[in-house]
Tab-separated table of C-alpha atoms in Angstrom:
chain	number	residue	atom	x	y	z
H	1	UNK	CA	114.407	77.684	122.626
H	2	UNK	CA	116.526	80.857	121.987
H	3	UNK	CA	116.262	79.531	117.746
H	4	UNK	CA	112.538	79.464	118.066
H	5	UNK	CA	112.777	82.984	120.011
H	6	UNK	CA	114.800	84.423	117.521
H	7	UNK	CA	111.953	83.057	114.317
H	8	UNK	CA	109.181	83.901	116.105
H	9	UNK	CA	110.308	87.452	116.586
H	10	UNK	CA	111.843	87.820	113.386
H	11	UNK	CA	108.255	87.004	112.317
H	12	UNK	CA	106.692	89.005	114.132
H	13	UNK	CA	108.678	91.866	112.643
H	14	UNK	CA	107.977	91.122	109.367
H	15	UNK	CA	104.152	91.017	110.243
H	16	UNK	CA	104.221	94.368	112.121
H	17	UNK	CA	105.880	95.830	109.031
H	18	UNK	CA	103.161	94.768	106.554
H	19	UNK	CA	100.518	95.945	108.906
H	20	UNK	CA	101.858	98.886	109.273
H	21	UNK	CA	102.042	99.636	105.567
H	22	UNK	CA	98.340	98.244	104.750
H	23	UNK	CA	97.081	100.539	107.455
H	24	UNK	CA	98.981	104.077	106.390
H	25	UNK	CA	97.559	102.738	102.622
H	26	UNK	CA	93.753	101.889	103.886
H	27	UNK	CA	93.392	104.252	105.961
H	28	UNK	CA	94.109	107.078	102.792
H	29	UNK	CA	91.390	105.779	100.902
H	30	UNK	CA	88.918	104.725	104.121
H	31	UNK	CA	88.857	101.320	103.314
H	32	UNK	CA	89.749	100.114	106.501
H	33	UNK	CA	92.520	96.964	104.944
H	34	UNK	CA	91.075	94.100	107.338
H	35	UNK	CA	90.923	91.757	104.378
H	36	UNK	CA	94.804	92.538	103.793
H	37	UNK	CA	95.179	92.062	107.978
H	38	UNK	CA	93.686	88.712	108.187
H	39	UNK	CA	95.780	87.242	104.706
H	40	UNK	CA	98.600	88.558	106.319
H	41	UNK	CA	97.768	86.629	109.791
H	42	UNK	CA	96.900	83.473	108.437
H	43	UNK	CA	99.714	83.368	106.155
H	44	UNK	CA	101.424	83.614	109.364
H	45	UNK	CA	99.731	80.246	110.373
H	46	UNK	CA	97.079	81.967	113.236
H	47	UNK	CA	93.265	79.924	112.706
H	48	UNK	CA	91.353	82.231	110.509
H	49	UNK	CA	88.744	82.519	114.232
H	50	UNK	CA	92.320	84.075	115.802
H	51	UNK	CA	93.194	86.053	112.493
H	52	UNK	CA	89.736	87.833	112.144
H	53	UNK	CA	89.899	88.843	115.584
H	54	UNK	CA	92.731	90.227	115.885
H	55	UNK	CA	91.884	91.767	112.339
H	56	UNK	CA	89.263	93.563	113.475
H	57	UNK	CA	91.141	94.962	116.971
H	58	UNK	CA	93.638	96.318	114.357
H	59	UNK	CA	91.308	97.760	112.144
H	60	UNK	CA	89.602	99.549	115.099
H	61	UNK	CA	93.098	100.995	116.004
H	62	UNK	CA	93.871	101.994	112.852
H	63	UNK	CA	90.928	103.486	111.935
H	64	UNK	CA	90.450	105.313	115.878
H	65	UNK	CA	93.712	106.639	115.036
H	66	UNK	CA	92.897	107.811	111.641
H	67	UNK	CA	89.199	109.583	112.903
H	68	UNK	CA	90.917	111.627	114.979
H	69	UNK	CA	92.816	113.354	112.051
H	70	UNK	CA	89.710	113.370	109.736
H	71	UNK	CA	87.852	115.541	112.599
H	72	UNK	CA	90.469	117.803	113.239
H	73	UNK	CA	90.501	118.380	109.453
H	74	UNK	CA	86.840	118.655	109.680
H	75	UNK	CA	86.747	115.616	107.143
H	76	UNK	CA	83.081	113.631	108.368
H	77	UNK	CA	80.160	113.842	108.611
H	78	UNK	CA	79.222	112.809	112.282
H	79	UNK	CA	75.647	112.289	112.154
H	80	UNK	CA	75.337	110.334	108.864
H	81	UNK	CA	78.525	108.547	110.609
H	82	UNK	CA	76.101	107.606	113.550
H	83	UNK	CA	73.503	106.425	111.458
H	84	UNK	CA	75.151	104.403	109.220
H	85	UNK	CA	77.627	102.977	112.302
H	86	UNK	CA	75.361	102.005	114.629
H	87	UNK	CA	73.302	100.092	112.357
H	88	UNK	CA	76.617	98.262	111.090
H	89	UNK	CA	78.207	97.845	114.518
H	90	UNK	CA	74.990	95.292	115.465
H	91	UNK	CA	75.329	93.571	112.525
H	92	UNK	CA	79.098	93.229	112.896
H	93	UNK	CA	78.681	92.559	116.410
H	94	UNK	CA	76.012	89.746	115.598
H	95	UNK	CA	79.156	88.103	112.424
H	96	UNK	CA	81.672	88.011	114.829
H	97	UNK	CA	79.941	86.123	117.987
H	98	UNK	CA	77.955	84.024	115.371
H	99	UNK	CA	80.999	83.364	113.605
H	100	UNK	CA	81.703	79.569	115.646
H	101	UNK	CA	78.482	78.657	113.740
H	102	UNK	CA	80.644	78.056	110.665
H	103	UNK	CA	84.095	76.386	110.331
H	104	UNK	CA	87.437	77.537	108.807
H	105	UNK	CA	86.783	76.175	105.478
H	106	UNK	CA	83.387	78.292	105.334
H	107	UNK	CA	84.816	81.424	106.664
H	108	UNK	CA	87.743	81.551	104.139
H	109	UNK	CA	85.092	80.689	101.080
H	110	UNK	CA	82.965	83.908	102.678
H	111	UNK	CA	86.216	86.164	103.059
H	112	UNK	CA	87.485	85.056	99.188
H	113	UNK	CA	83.867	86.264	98.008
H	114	UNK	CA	84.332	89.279	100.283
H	115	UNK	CA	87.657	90.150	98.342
H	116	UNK	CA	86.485	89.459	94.648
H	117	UNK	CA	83.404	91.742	95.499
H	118	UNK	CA	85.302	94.312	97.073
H	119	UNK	CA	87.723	94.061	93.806
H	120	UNK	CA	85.339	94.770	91.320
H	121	UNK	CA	83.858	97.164	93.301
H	122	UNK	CA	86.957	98.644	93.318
H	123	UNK	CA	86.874	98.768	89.455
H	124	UNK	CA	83.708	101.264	89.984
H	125	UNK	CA	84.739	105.008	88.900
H	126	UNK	CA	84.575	107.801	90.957
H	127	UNK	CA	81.490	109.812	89.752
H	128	UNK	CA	79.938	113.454	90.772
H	129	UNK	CA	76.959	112.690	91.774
H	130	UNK	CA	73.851	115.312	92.193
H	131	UNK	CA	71.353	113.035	95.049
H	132	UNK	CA	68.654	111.179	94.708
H	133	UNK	CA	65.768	113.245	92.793
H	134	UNK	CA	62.737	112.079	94.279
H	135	UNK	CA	63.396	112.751	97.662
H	136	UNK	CA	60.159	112.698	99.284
H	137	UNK	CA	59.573	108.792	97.999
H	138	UNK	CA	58.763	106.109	100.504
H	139	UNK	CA	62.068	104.682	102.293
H	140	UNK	CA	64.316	108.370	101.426
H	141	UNK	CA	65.825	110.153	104.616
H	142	UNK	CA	67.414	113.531	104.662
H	143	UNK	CA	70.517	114.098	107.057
H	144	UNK	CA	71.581	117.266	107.788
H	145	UNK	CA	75.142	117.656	108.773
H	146	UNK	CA	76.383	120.972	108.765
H	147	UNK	CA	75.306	122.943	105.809
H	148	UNK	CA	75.116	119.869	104.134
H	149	UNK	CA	72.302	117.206	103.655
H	150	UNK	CA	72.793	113.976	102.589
H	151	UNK	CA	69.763	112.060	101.312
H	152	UNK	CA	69.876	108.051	102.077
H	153	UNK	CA	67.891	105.778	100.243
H	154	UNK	CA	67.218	102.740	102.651
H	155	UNK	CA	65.825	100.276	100.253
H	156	UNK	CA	69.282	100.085	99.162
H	157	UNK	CA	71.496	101.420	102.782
H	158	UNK	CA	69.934	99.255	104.917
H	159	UNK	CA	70.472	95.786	103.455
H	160	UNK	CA	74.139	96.595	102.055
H	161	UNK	CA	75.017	98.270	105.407
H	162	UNK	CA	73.521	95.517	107.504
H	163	UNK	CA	75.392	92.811	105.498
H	164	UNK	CA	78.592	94.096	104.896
H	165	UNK	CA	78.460	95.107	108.564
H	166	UNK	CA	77.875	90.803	109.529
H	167	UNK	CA	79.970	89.605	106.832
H	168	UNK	CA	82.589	92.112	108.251
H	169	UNK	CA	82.704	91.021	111.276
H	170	UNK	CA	82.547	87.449	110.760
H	171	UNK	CA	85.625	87.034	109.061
H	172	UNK	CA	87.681	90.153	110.142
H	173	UNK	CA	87.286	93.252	107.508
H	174	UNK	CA	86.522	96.318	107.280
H	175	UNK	CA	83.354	96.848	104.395
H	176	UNK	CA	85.335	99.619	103.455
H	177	UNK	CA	85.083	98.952	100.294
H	178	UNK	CA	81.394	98.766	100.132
H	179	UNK	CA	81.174	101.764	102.788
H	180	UNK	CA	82.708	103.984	100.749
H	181	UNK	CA	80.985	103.717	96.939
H	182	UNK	CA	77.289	103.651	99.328
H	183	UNK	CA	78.015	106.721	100.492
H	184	UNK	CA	79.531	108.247	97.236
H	185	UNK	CA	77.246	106.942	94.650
H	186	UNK	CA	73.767	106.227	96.695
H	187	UNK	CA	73.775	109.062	98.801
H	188	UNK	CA	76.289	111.996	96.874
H	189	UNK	CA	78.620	112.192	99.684
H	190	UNK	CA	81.700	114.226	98.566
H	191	UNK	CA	85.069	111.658	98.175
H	192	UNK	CA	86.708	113.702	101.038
H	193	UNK	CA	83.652	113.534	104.001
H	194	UNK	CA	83.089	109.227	102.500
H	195	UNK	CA	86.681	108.672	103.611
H	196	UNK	CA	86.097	110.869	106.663
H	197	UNK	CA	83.089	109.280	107.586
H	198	UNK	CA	84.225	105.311	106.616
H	199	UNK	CA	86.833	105.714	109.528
H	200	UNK	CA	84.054	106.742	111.988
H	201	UNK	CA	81.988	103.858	111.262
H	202	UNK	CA	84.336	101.423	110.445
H	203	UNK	CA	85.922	102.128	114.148
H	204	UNK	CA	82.497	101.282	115.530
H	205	UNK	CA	81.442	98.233	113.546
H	206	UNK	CA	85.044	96.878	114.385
H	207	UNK	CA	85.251	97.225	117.754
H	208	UNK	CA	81.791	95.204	118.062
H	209	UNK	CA	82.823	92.538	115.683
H	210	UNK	CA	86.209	92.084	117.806
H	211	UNK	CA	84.011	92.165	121.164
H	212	UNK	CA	81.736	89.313	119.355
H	213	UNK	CA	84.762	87.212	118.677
H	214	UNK	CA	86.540	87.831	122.082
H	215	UNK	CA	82.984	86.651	123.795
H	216	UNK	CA	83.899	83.381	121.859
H	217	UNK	CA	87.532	82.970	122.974
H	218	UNK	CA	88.872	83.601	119.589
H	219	UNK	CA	91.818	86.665	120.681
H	220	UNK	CA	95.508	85.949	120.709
H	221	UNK	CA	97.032	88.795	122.522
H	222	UNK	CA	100.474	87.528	122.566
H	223	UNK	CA	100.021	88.736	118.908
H	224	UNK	CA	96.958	91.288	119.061
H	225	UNK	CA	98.657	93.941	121.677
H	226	UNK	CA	101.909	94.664	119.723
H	227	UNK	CA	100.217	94.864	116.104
H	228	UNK	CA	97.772	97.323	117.852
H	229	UNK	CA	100.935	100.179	118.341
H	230	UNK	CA	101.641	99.342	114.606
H	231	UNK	CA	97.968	99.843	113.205
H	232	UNK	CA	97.861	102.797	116.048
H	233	UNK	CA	101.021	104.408	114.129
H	234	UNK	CA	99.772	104.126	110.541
H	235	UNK	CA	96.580	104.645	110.826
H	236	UNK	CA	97.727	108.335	112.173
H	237	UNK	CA	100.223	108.627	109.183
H	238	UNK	CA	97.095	107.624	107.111
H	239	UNK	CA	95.116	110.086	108.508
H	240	UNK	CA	97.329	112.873	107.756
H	241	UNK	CA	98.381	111.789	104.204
H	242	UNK	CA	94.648	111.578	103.034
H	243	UNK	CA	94.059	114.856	104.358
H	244	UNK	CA	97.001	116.601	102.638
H	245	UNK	CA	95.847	114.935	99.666
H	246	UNK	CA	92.409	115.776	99.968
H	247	UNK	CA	90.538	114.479	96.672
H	248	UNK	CA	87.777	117.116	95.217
H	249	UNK	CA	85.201	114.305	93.913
């Protein structure tokens, strides 16, 4: 017993130390890192049900811890934040209670999709963008937020918000990487406020997609609660590194 002791907190230690990295590097760039989280878990032998929960309770850590830098920095946008989160929260909250509906095997051939998306996504350029120019078209919505508007174009928001926001919390990540290049190339958010606001909504949708998995049974704590102080601790390093690095576009 005091072998296995010793292994199993060894491992442990080695877990909370990759976590902890992913989430001061994800939380920089507002990409949340759940798809890093749940390799990291399952390479550490949890079921992937177990790993995405627990995924997405770290990525809500994380990314609580990170929102509260990005508004004292005055880094968001709260109001497109709203809109965007509390569409992607009920879809995320919908993945992760639904998620029993399909075995392991289907949810790690959903999450590998998920990551070769996200990666060429990923290969995308930052771009300045000026807004949509027809504004007053069918299916456009103006946000004001500040002195700022934002104009959202929902033939496209809508369905890439609503199904990275179920995939997400089906199998554990983030949509970061969607979240962010929607709100910089469809609707000319500045680099800065996307990161900002990716935190904001990426705390909401993962909270819901954890409380859709818990409803199922699916949380380990005896691994959840201590990776939460880790993810709590970078995700505040994050949060101040991306805002003393503050990019212009």
């Amino acid at each position: 017993p005091h072998q296995w002791y010793k292994s199993a907190m060894a491992k442990l230690g080695l877990i909370s130390l990759l976590i902890f990295i992913v989430a001061v590097a994800m939380t920089m760039v507002g990409k949340g890192g759940g798809n890093f989280y749940v390799v990291i878990l399952t390479l550490a032998s949890l079921p992937i049900h177990q790993a995405a929960a627990i995924g997405q309770l770290i990525l809500f850590s994380a990314s609580l811890s990170a929102l509260l830098i990005f508004n004292q920095g005055k880094s968001l946008s709260w109001k497109l934040g709203i809109f965007v989160g509390g569409f992607m929260a009920l879809a995320a909250f919908a993945g992760g209670y639904l998620s029993h509906a399909f075995s392991g095997f289907t949810l790690k051939l959903v999450f590998s999709a998920m990551l070769l998306i996200a990666g060429g996504i990923m290969l995308i350029p930052p771009q300045d963008q000026k807004g949509p120019a027809d504004q007053n078209q069918p299916g456009m919505i103006r946000i004001k937020s500040g002195a700022s508007i934002y104009t959202i174009n929902l033939w496209i928001a809508l369905p890439v918000i609503l199904g990275t926001g179920f995939v997400s919390g089906m199998v554990g990540v983030s949509g970061g990487s969607f979240l962010v290049p929607l709100l910089v190339l469809s609707c000319a958010v500045p680099m800065h406020i996307a990161v900002g606001t990716a935190s904001a909504v990426i705390t909401a949708t993962s909270l819901m997609g954890f409380i859709g998995h818990t409803l199922q049974g699916d949380f380990n704590p005896g691994w959840g609660l201590p990776l939460v102080l880790v993810a709590v601790m970078g995700g505040t390093l994050g949060g101040r590194f991306s805002l003393k690095t503050k990019p212009a576009n």
